[in-house]
Structures are given as C-alpha cells and as structure tokens.
PDB file of C-alpha atoms in Angstrom:
ATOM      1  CA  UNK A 107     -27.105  -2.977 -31.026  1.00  0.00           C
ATOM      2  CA  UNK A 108     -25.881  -1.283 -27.430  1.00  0.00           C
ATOM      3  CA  UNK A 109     -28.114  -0.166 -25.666  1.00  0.00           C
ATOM      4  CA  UNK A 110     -27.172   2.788 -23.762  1.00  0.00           C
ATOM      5  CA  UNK A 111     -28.865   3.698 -20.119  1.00  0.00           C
ATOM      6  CA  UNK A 112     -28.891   7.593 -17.862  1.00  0.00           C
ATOM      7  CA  UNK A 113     -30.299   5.371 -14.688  1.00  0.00           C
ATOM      8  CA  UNK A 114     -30.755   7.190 -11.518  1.00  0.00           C
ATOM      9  CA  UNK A 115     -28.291   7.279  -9.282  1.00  0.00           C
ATOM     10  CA  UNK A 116     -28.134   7.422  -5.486  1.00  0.00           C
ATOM     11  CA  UNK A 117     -25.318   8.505  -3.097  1.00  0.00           C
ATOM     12  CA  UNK A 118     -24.958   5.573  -0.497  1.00  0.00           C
ATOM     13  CA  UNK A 119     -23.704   6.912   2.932  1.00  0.00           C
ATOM     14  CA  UNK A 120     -21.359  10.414   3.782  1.00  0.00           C
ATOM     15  CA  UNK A 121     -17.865   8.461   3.385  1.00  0.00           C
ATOM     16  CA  UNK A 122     -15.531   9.783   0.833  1.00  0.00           C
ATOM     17  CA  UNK A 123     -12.754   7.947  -0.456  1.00  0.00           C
ATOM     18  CA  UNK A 124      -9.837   9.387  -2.686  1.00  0.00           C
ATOM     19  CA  UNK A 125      -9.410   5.876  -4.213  1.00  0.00           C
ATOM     20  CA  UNK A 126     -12.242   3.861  -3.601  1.00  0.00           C
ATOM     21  CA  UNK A 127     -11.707   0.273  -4.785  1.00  0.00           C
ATOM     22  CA  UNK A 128     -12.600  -3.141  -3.816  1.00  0.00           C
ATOM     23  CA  UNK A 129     -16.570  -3.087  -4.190  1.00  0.00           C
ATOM     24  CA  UNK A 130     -18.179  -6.511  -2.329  1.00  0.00           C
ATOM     25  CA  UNK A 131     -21.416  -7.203  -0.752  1.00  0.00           C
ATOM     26  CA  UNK A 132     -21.874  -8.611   2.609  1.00  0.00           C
ATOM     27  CA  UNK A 133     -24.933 -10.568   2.654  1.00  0.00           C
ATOM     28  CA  UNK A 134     -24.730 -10.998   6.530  1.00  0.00           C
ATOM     29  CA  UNK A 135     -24.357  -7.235   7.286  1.00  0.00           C
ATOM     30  CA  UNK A 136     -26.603  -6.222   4.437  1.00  0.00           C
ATOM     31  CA  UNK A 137     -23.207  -4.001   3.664  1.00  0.00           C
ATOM     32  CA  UNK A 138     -21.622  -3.319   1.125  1.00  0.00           C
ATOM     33  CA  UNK A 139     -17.531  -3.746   1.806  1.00  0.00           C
ATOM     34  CA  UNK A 140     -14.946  -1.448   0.171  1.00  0.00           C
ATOM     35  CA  UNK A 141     -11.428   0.027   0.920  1.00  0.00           C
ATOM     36  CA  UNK A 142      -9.629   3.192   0.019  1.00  0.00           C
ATOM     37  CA  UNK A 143      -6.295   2.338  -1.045  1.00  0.00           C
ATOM     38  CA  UNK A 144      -4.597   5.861  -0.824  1.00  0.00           C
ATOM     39  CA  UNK A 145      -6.636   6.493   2.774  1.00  0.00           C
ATOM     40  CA  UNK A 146      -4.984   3.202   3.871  1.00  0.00           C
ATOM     41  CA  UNK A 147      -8.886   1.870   5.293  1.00  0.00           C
ATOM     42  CA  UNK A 148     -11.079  -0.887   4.824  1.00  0.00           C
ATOM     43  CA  UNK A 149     -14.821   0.388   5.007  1.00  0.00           C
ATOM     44  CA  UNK A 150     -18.188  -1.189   5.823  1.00  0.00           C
ATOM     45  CA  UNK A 151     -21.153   1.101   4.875  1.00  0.00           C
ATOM     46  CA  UNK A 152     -24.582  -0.214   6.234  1.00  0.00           C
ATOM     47  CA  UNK A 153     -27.750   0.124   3.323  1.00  0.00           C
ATOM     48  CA  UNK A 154     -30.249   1.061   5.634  1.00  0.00           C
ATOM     49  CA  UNK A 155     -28.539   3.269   7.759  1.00  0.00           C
ATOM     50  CA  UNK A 156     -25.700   4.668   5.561  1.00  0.00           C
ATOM     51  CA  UNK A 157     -23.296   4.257   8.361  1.00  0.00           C
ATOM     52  CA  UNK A 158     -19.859   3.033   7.500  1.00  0.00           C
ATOM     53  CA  UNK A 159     -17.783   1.886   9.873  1.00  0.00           C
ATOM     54  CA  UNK A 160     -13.517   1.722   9.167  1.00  0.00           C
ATOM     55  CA  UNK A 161     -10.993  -0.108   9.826  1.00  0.00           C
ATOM     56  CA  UNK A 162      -6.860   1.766   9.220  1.00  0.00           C
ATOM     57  CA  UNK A 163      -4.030   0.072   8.033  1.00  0.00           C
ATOM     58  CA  UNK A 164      -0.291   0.666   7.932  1.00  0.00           C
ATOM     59  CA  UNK A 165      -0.090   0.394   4.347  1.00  0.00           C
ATOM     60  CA  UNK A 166      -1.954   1.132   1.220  1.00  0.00           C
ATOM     61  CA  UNK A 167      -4.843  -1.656   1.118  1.00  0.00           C
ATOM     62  CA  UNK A 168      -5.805  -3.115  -1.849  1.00  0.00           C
ATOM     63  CA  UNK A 169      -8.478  -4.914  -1.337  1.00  0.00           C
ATOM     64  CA  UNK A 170     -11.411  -6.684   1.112  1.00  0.00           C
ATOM     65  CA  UNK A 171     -12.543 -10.233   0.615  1.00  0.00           C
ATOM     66  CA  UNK A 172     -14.654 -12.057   3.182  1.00  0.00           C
ATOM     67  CA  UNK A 173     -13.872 -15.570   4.101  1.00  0.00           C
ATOM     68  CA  UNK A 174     -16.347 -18.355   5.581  1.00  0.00           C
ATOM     69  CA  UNK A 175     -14.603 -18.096   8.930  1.00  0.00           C
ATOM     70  CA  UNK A 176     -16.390 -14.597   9.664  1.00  0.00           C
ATOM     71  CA  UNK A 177     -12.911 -13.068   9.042  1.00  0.00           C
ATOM     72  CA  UNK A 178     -11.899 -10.470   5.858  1.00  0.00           C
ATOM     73  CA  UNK A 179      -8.788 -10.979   4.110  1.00  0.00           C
ATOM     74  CA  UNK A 180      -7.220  -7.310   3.317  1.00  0.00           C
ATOM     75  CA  UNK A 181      -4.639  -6.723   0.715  1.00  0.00           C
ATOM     76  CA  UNK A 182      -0.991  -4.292   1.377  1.00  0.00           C
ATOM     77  CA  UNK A 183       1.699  -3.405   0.194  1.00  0.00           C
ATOM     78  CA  UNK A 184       3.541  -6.096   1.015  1.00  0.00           C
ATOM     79  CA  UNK A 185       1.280  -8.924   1.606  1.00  0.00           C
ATOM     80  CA  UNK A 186      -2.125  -9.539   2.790  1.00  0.00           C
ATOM     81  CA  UNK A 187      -3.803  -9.270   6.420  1.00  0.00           C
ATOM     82  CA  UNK A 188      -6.532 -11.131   8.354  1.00  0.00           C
ATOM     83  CA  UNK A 189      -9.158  -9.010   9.605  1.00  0.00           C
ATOM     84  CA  UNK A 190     -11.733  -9.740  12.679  1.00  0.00           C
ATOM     85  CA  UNK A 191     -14.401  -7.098  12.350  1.00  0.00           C
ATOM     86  CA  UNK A 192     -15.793  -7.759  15.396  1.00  0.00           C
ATOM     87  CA  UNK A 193     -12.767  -6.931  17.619  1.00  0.00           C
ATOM     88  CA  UNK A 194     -10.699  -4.783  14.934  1.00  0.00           C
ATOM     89  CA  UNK A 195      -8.054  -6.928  15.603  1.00  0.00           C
ATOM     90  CA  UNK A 196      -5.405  -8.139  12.561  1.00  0.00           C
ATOM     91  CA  UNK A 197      -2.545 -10.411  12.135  1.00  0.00           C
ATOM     92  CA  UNK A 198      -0.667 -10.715   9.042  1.00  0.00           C
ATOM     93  CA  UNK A 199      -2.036 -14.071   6.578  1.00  0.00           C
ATOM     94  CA  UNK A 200       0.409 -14.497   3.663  1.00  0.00           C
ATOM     95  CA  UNK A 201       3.714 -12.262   2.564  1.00  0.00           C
ATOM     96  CA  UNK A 202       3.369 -11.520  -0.721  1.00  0.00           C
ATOM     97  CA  UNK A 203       6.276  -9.522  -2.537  1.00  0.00           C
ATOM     98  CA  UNK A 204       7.583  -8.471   0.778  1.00  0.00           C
ATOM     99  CA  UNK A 205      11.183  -8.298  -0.677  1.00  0.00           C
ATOM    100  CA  UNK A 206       9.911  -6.021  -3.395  1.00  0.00           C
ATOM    101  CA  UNK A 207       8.850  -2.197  -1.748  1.00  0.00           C
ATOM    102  CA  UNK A 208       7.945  -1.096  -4.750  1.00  0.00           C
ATOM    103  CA  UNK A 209       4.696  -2.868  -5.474  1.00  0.00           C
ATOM    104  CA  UNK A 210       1.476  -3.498  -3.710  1.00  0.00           C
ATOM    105  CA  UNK A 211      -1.575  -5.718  -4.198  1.00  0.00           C
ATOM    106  CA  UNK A 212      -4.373  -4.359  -6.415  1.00  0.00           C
ATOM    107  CA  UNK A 213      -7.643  -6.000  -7.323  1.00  0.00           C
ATOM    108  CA  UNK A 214      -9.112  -9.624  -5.766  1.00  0.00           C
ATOM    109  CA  UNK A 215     -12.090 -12.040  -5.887  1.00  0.00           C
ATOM    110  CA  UNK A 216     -12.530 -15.778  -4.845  1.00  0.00           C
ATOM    111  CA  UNK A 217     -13.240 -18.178  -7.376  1.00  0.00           C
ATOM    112  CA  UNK A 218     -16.535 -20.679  -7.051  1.00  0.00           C
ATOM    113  CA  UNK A 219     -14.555 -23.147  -4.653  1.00  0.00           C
ATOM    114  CA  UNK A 220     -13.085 -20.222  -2.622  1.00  0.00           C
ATOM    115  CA  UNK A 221      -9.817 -19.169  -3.538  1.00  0.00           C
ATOM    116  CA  UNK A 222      -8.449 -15.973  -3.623  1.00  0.00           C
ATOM    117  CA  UNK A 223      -6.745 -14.288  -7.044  1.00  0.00           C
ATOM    118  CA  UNK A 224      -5.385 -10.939  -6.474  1.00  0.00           C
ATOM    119  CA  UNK A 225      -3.216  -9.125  -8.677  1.00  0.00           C
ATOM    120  CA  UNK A 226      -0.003  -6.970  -7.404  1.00  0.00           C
ATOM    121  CA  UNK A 227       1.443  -3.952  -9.493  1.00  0.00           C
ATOM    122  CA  UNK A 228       4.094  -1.330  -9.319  1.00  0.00           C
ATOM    123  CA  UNK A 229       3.324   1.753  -6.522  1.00  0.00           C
ATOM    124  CA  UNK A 230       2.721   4.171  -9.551  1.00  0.00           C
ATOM    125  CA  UNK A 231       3.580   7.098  -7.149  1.00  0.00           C
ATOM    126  CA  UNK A 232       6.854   5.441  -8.207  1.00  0.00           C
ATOM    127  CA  UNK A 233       6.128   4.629 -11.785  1.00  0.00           C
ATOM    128  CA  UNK A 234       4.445   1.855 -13.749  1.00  0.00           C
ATOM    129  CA  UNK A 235       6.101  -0.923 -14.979  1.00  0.00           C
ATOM    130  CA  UNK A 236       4.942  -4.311 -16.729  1.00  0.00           C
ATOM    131  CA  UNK A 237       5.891  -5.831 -13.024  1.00  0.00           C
ATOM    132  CA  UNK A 238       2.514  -7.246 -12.093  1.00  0.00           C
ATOM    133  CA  UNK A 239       1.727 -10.438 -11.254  1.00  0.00           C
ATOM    134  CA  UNK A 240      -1.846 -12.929 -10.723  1.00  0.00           C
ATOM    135  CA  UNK A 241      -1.895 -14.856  -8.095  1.00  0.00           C
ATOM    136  CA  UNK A 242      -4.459 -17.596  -6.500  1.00  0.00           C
ATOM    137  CA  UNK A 243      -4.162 -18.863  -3.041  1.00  0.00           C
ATOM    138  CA  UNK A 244      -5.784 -21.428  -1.168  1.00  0.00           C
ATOM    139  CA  UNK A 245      -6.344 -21.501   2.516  1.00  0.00           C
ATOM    140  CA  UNK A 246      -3.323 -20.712   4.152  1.00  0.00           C
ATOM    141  CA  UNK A 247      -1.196 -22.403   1.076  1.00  0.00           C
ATOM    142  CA  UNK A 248       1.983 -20.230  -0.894  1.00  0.00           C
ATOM    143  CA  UNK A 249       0.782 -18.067  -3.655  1.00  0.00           C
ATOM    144  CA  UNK A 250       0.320 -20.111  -7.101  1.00  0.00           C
ATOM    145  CA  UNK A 251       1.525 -17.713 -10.310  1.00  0.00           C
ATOM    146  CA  UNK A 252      -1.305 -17.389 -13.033  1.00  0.00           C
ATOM    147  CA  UNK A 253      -0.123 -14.870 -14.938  1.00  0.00           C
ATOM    148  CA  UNK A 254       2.845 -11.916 -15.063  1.00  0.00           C
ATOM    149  CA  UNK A 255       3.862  -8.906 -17.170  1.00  0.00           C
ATOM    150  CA  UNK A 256       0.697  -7.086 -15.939  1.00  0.00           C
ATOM    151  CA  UNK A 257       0.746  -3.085 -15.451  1.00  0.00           C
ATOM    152  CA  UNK A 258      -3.078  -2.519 -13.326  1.00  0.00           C
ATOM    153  CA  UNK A 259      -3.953  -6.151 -12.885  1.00  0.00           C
ATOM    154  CA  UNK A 260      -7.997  -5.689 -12.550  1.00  0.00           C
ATOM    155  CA  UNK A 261     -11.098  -7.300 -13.499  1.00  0.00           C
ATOM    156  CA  UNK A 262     -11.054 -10.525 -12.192  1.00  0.00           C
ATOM    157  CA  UNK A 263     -14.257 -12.644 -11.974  1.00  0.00           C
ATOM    158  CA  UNK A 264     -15.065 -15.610 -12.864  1.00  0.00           C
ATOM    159  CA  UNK A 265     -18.648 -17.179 -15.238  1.00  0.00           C
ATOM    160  CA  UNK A 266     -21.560 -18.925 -13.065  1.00  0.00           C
ATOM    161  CA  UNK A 267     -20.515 -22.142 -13.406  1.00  0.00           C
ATOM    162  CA  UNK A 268     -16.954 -21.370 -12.376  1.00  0.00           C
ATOM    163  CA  UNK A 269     -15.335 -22.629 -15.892  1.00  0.00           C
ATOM    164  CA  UNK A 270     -14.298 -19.165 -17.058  1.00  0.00           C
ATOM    165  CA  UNK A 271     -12.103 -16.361 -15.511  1.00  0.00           C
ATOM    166  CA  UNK A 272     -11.401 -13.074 -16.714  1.00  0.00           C
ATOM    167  CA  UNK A 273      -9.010 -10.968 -15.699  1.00  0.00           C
ATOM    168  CA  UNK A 274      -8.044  -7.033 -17.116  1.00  0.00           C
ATOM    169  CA  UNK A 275      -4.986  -4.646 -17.400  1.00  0.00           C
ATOM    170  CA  UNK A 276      -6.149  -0.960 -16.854  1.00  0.00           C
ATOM    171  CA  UNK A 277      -3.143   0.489 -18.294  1.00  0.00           C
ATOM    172  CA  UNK A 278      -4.069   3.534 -20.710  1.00  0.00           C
ATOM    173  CA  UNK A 279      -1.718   1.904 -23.720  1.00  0.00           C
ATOM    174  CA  UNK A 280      -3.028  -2.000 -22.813  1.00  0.00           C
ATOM    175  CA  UNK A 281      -6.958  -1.634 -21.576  1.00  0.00           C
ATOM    176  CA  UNK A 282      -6.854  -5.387 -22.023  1.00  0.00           C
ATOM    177  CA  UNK A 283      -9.500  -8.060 -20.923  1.00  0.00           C
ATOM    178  CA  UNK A 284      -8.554 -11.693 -21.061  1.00  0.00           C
ATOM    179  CA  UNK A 285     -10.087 -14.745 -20.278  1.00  0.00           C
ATOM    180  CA  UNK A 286      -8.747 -18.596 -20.176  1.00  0.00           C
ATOM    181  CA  UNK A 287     -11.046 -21.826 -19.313  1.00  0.00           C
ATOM    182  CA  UNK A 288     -10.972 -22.684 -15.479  1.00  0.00           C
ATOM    183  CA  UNK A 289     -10.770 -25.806 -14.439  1.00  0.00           C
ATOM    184  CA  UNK A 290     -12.855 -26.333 -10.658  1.00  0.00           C
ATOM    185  CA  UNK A 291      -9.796 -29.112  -9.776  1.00  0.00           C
ATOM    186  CA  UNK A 292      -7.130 -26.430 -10.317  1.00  0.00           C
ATOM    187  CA  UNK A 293      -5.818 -26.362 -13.548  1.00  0.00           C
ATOM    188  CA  UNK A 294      -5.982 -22.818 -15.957  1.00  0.00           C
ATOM    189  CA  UNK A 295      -6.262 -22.991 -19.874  1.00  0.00           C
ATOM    190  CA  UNK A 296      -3.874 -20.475 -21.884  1.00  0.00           C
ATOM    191  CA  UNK A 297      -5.038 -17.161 -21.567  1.00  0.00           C
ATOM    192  CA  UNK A 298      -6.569 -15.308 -24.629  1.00  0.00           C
ATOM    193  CA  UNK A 299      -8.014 -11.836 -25.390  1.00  0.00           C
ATOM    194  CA  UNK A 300     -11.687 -11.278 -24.331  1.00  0.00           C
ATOM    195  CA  UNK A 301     -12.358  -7.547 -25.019  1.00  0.00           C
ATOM    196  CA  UNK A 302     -10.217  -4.535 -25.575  1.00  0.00           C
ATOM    197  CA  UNK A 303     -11.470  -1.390 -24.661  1.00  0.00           C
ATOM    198  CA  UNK A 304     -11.210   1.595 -26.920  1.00  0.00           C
ATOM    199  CA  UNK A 305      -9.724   4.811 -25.279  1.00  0.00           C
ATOM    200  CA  UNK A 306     -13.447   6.655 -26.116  1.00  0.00           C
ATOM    201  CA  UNK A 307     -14.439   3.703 -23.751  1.00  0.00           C
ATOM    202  CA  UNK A 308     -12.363   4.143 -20.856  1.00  0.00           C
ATOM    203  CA  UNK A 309      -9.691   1.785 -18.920  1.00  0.00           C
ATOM    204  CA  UNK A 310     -10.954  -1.636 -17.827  1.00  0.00           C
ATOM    205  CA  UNK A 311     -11.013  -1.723 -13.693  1.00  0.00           C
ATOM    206  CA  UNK A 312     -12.867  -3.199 -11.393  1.00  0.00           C
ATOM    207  CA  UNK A 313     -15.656  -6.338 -12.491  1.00  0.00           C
ATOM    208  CA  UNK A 314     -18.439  -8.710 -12.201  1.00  0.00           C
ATOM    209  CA  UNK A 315     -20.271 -11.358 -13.661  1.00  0.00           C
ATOM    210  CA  UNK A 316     -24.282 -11.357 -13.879  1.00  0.00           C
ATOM    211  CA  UNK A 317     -26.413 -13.795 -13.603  1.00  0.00           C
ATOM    212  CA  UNK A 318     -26.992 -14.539 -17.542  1.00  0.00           C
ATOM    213  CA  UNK A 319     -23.324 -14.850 -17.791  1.00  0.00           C
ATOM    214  CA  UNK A 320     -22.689 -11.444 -18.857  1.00  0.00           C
ATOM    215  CA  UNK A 321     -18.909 -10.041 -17.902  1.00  0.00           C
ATOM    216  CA  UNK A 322     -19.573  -6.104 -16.365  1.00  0.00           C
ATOM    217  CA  UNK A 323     -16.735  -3.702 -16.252  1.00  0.00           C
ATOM    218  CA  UNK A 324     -16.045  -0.219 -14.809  1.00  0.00           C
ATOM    219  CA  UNK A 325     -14.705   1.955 -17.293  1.00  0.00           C
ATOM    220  CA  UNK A 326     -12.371   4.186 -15.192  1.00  0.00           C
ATOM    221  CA  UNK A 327     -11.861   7.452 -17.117  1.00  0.00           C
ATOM    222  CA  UNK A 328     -15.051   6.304 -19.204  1.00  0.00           C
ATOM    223  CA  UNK A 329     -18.059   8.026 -17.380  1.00  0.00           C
ATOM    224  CA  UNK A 330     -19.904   4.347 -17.468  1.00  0.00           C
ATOM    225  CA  UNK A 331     -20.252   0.696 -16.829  1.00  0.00           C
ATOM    226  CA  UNK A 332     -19.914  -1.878 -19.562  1.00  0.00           C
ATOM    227  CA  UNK A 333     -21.085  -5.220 -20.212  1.00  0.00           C
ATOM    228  CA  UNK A 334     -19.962  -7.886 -22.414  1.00  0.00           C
ATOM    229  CA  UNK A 335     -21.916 -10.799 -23.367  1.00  0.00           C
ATOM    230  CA  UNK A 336     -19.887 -14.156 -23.080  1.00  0.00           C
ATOM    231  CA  UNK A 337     -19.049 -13.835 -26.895  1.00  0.00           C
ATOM    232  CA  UNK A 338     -17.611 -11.132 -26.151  1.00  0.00           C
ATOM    233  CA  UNK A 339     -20.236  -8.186 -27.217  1.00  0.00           C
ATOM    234  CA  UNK A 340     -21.125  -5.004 -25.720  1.00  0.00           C
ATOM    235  CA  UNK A 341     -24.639  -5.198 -25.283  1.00  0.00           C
ATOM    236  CA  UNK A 342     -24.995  -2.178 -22.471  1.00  0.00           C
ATOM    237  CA  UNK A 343     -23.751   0.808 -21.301  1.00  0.00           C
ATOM    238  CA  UNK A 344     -24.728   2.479 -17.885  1.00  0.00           C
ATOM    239  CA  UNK A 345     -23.779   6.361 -17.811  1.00  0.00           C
ATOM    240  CA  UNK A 346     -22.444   7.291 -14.577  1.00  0.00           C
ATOM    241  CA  UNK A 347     -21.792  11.047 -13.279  1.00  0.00           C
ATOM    242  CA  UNK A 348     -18.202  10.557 -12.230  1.00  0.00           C
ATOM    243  CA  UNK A 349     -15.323   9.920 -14.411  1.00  0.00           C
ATOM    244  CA  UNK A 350     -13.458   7.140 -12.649  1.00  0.00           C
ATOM    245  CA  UNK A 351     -15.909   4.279 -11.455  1.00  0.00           C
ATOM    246  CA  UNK A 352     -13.585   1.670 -10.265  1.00  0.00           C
ATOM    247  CA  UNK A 353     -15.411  -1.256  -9.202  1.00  0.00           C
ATOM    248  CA  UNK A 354     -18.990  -2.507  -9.063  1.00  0.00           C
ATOM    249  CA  UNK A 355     -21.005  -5.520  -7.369  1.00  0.00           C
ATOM    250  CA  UNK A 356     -24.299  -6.957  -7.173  1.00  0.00           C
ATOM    251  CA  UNK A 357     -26.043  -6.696  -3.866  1.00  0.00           C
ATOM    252  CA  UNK A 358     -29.000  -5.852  -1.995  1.00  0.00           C
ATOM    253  CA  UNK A 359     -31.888  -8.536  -1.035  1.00  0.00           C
ATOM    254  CA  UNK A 360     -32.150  -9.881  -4.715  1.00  0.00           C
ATOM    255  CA  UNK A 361     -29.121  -8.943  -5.859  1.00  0.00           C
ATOM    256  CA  UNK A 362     -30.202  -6.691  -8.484  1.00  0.00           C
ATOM    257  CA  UNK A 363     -28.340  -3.404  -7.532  1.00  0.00           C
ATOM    258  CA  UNK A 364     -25.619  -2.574  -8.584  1.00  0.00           C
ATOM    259  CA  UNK A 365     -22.767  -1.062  -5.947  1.00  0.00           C
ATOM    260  CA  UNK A 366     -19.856   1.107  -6.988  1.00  0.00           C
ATOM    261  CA  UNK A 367     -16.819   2.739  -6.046  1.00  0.00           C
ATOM    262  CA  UNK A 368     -15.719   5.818  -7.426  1.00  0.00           C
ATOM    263  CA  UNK A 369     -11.857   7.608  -7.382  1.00  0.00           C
ATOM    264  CA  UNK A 370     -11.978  11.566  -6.540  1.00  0.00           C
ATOM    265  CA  UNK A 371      -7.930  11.942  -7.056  1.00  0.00           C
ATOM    266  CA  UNK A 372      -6.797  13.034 -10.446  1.00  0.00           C
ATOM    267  CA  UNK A 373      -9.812  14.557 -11.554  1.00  0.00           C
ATOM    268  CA  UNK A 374      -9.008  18.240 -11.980  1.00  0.00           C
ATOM    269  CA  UNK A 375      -9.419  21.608 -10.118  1.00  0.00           C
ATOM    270  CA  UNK A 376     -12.820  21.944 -10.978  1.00  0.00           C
ATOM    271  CA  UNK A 377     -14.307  18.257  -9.860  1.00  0.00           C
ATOM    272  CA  UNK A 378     -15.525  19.423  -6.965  1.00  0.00           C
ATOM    273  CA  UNK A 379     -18.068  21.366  -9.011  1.00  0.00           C
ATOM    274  CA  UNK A 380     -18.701  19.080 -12.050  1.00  0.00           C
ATOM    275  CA  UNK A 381     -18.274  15.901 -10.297  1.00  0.00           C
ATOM    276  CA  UNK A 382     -19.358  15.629  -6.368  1.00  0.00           C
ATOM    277  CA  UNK A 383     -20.390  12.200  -6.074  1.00  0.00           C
ATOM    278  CA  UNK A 384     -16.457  11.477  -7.266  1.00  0.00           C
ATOM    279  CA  UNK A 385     -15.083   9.350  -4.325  1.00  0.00           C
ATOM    280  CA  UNK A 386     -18.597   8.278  -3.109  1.00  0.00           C
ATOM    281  CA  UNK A 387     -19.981   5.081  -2.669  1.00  0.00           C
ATOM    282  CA  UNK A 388     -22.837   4.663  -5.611  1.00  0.00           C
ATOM    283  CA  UNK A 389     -25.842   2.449  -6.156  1.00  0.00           C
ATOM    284  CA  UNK A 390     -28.131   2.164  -9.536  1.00  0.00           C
ATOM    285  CA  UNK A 391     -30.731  -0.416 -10.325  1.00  0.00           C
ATOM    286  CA  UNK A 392     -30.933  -1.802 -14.108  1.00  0.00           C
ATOM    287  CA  UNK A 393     -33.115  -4.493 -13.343  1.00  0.00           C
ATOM    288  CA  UNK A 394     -30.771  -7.021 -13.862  1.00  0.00           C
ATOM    289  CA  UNK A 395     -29.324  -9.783 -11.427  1.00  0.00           C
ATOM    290  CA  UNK A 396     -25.644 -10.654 -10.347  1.00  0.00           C
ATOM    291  CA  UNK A 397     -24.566 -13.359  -8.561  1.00  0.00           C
ATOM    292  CA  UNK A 398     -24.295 -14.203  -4.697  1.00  0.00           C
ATOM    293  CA  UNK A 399     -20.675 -13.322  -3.525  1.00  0.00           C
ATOM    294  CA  UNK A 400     -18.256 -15.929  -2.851  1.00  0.00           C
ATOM    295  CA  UNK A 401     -16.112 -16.182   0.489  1.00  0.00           C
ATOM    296  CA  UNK A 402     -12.824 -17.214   0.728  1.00  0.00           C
ATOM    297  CA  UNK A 403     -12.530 -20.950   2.054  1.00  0.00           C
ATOM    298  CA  UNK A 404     -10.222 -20.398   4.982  1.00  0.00           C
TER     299      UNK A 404
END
C-alpha cells in the first residue's frame, strides 16, 4: 500500500528562480548547488546562512555537477562549461550540439566511477521534438551516445552499487522512466521500461536514488515526490505545496534531507497567491537516507 506524507516544509534561502533545476549537494560547502535555466545562473545557497551566491552565463544552463578537481561542470545551450567558484572564472569543457541552435542540455549526474550523463532536448520556446539525446562523458573524452529520440531527457541516477541507471522523459504524452543494467567497465544493457507515470501523477523530472535502493522522482505538475522501490512499486508519496518540483537530492550532515527545486513559470495568474514557495529552493525531512553525491572524475 502507498503511503502518502503532508511533511513540513521549509523555505531554504530568499533566491527565486523561474526554472529552478539541477538540485546537488555540496558536502564541502555544506550547500546545496542548483541553476536556473531560464535566469541563465548557476547558484550556491549556504544551509546555515541561507546565502546563495551566483554565478551568470551567456546561455540557458542546464545543469551543475561538481568534479574532484574543486571545479563545477555547467551545462548550455551549446555545450558544457568549466566553472572555478573560487575566482568565477570559466572556459568552455566539451561542445556538445554546437551545430544544432535549437537544443540545449537538460538534466545530468555522474555515475559511481565519475562520469557525466546529461541529456540535451529541443529549446521548447521553439517547440518540442523527439530530438533528444543521452550522453556520458569521461574526463575530457568525446561524448559517448546512450540513448536518442528523447523529448525532456530527465531522471537520471543510477542504484548503490552502480549496476543500474535510470533515466526519464518528462514529456506530458511519454512520462516515461527506463532503466537498463550498467556495467562499472563501460558497457549499457538494452534499455527497458521502469515506471510510467499516470497524468493524475504528474511528469517524471528531476531524481535520486536512496540509500535502500529506492528510485525518487519529482513529479512536475504533480504537487509531490515519488518513490519507486527497485521492482518498480510506489511505496511513497511526499505532498509538496508547489505544482512543479523539478529536482530533489539528499543532503545535509547525514544525508537525510531532502533538497528541491521548484519552477514558478507557467503556473497561472494567481500563483503568486496559491503557490509562493513556487521557484524557491525547498527542504523536507522523511527520515530516510540518500546517498553521498558523486563528483565528476576530471
């Protein structure tokens, strides 16, 4: 039976994003990590404080991921960026799609030995298409193709022992989760479906993976958070009070609360009123336990 949960929740920081994405704890900052793609901006919002620095890009930015070198990997539009915090300074890392304007990068994580996936899709200021690829990269090696066709390619994580990866397409007609057996050397089984998401659910975004194995989801458009046993079984639901949660991670000092980012575009005239915490960085605690964060091996 699902069990269903109205947890308290609590506003972290005063930053507002219109599409907050990208959710990822920073151990060494004891900071959670997010961007705003539309506001073009990398964040870093302190716990203790609530401060949250930013960082502005030329181009919509898709992501934040960490790497091992002390340097953050941030996606475009038309490839992805390095990042030194500490100076502010960038140089551009790895062209990806360059020759296409009409897509960006989307959602990313690092699997357990350090490699980046990250998903591109078409600008849908311009429309969506079925254009949307999943890539992995190592170091500074060419992107490796995992998977195409994609609309919103989202929810990508990976099981604690590394040997499974899911991955999600948050298009309203698709709200798809797959998953395929990963091998640590390299190699990728054949992809098959995990969960799909009724539309009284919501739209399969942003994920993560707890520490029993279980596969979380934010269900944009859904008011909630989901989570899937491995089988496949929704075994919880987490009520939010905005519409469009779009990511979530595990942080704090044991890892058992639960970070999310929230969208305030597209929500209606009267969201200000019925949904404030829209755009805002979240936090709840459930009790339950994720996973430390992987960096990218650079």
């Amino acid at each position: 039976m699902t069990k269903v949960l109205n947890p308290d929740v609590e506003c972290v920081g005063e930053a507002k994003a219109v599409l907050g994405e990208s959710a990822c704890w920073s151990a060494e900052d004891e900071a959670l990590l997010w961007v705003d793609i539309l506001g073009r901006k990398v964040l870093r919002t302190h716990i203790g404080s609530g401060r949250t620095d930013e960082w502005a890009f030329p181009e919509q930015t898709g992501f934040v991921q960490p790497a091992n070198d002390g340097t953050w990997l941030v996606g475009q539009e038309n490839g992805i960026l390095r990042l030194d915090p500490a100076t502010g300074a960038w140089e551009d890392f790895l062209a990806l799609e360059a020759d296409n304007p009409a897509t960006r990068t989307n959602d990313a994580g690092c699997d357990r030995q350090g490699r980046l996936l990250v998903g591109t899709m078409h600008l849908p200021e311009i429309s969506f298409e079925p254009v949307g690829t999943l890539y992995r990269i190592a170091g500074r090696g060419a992107a490796e193709t995992l998977d195409t066709g994609l609309y919103v390619p989202n929810g990508i994580a990976f099981s604690p022992d590394g040997g499974t990866v899911y991955w999600a397409d948050t298009y309203r007609t698709r709200r798809q989760v797959w998953c395929a057996r990963y091998d640590p050397g390299g190699e990728v089984g054949e992809k098959r479906p995990f969960v799909q998401l009724g539309e009284e659910l919501g739209r399969p975004d942003g994920a993560a993976v707890d520490a029993a194995g279980c596969y979380w989801v934010a269900a944009a458009a859904g008011w909630q958070l989901l989570r899937y046993t491995p089988s496949g079984e929704l075994d919880l639901i987490v009520r939010l009070p905005v519409q469009r949660p779009s990511k979530l991670a595990f942080g704090g000092a044991d890892l058992t609360t639960i970070f999310i980012t929230t969208i305030s575009e597209g929500l209606g005239e009267d969201a200000p009123r019925t949904q404030p915490l829209a755009g805002r960085l979240l936090a709840v605690d459930v009790g339950i336990q994720g996973l430390p964060p992987v960096r990218f091996r650079a």
